[in-house]
Amino acid sequence: MATKLKNYFPIIREREEVLAEIRKSGTLHRRFNSWEEDKQKEFLDLCTGVKGLKLLYDGFFKEVMSPEYVPERLGDFLSCMLGQRVRVIRAIPTDSTRLANESALLAMDIVVELADGSIANVEMQRIGYLFPGQRSACYSADLLLRQYKRLRGSRTKFHYRDVKNVYTIVLFEKSPQAFHEYPETYYHFFDQRSDTGLEMELLQKYLFIPLDIFRKNPQNRNRRDAWLTLFSSDDPDAIVKLLEDYPEFKDIYREGYQICLNMEKVMEMFSEELYMLDRNTERYMFDEMQNELDQMRSHLSEMRNDLAETQNNLTEMHNDLAETQNNLVETQNNLAETQNDLSRMNAKYEQAVKNGVVLMRSLKLSETEIIDRLCTQYQLDEAQAKEYL
């Protein structure tokens, strides 16, 4: 049965055609059967036009937005995002600059050099990490230093004015909680400014785009919104309306469906995305747990300090017991309540450690790795860590 998108792109295949091709190959059939039923449906909906394409998948994005073959497309996208005309010159390898093996945790990541020498990094996260500002600042600093070293090494006479802007553009499929405090805003641009009004070019710029918030707000008000709709929506009605308003996007979608004709390639791409989503979820859970443990550790420290202070006060009050008998009873009650709270917090901490062990075992870590992580994350010695096993 023809879908709305198939009416636009006859190249789209029917569901039975896709399944027949999968069955022809033992490798593809085994891979398809290894997916959960909902993931199988998601894959078939993508290939048959029931749902729109996932153009922010790394495999799609780097094909249809290739800096080498269609730099004008990426240039137009970046121009709309940054609010200024830019022109893409070339792609820059990212493997050597990605921090702490984070390349495996991103759905899309590309770095390009612009005509004025500036560098733009565009990435999409399926699940936004904690501390997005700190993380982006570190990566931006890494790219800036990389540009500086390249210029310093290639010129006999180096000037700092030769170092150009570094733009870090992060799109979130599911954005961190902080962005939801601005439920009608999906475009957050940051640069460094003085509190005195003094102007100075400090080179590092940041743009954060929460696509989940964008999808909840009126769209297609301008070309920037059109680009975000193209990359974030899988609703056929929205895509058809977009292609009618911006017919130049039809070529991008047509090329995406051309990729879908290569079943081995598109299944490999889909498998990689499932793997990345699992890794994102794993990383997010660890970050959330670590953040919770840090807060609990801080709270425990405060409570221990409060308890010590209360005990000191109690000692002083015993020196004048006759005059402070009433206050002593009240203080003892407070002390008992504090000790109960401390016991409950200690119990929660113990349970958090045990939960960590269960999680790490579910990830099939060895006992040695689990002990090492327990010692590092919970500040235990080896003997204490072994007790939790």
PDB file of N, CA and C in Angstrom, residues 27 59 88 100 134 195 225 252 256 273 352 358:
ATOM      1  N   THR A  27      22.952 -13.500   7.011  1.00  0.00           N
ATOM      2  CA  THR A  27      23.512 -12.498   7.925  1.00  0.00           C
ATOM      3  C   THR A  27      22.483 -11.440   8.281  1.00  0.00           C
ATOM      4  N   GLY A  59      25.076   7.877   9.763  1.00  0.00           N
ATOM      5  CA  GLY A  59      25.204   7.353   8.408  1.00  0.00           C
ATOM      6  C   GLY A  59      24.422   8.152   7.389  1.00  0.00           C
ATOM      7  N   VAL A  88      31.213  26.269   4.007  1.00  0.00           N
ATOM      8  CA  VAL A  88      31.989  25.116   4.456  1.00  0.00           C
ATOM      9  C   VAL A  88      33.101  24.835   3.448  1.00  0.00           C
ATOM     10  N   ALA A 100      37.580  11.108  25.914  1.00  0.00           N
ATOM     11  CA  ALA A 100      37.178   9.968  26.740  1.00  0.00           C
ATOM     12  C   ALA A 100      36.271   8.987  26.005  1.00  0.00           C
ATOM     13  N   GLN A 134      29.815  22.165  30.886  1.00  0.00           N
ATOM     14  CA  GLN A 134      31.207  21.821  31.170  1.00  0.00           C
ATOM     15  C   GLN A 134      31.788  20.912  30.085  1.00  0.00           C
ATOM     16  N   ASP A 195      31.343  41.952  31.980  1.00  0.00           N
ATOM     17  CA  ASP A 195      30.313  42.608  32.773  1.00  0.00           C
ATOM     18  C   ASP A 195      30.467  44.123  32.769  1.00  0.00           C
ATOM     19  N   ASP A 225      13.747  26.907  11.275  1.00  0.00           N
ATOM     20  CA  ASP A 225      12.786  25.905  11.755  1.00  0.00           C
ATOM     21  C   ASP A 225      12.612  24.786  10.737  1.00  0.00           C
ATOM     22  N   ILE A 252      17.389  15.937  -0.675  1.00  0.00           N
ATOM     23  CA  ILE A 252      17.981  15.350   0.528  1.00  0.00           C
ATOM     24  C   ILE A 252      17.224  14.083   0.906  1.00  0.00           C
ATOM     25  N   GLY A 256      18.308  10.074   0.890  1.00  0.00           N
ATOM     26  CA  GLY A 256      18.149   9.233   2.077  1.00  0.00           C
ATOM     27  C   GLY A 256      17.500   7.903   1.722  1.00  0.00           C
ATOM     28  N   GLU A 273      23.069   2.472  15.595  1.00  0.00           N
ATOM     29  CA  GLU A 273      22.264   3.419  16.357  1.00  0.00           C
ATOM     30  C   GLU A 273      21.690   2.766  17.608  1.00  0.00           C
ATOM     31  N   ALA A 352      22.617   1.949  47.861  1.00  0.00           N
ATOM     32  CA  ALA A 352      23.115   2.518  46.606  1.00  0.00           C
ATOM     33  C   ALA A 352      24.342   1.767  46.113  1.00  0.00           C
ATOM     34  N   VAL A 358      24.866  -4.520  41.450  1.00  0.00           N
ATOM     35  CA  VAL A 358      23.912  -5.224  40.584  1.00  0.00           C
ATOM     36  C   VAL A 358      23.998  -4.702  39.160  1.00  0.00           C
TER      37      VAL A 358
END
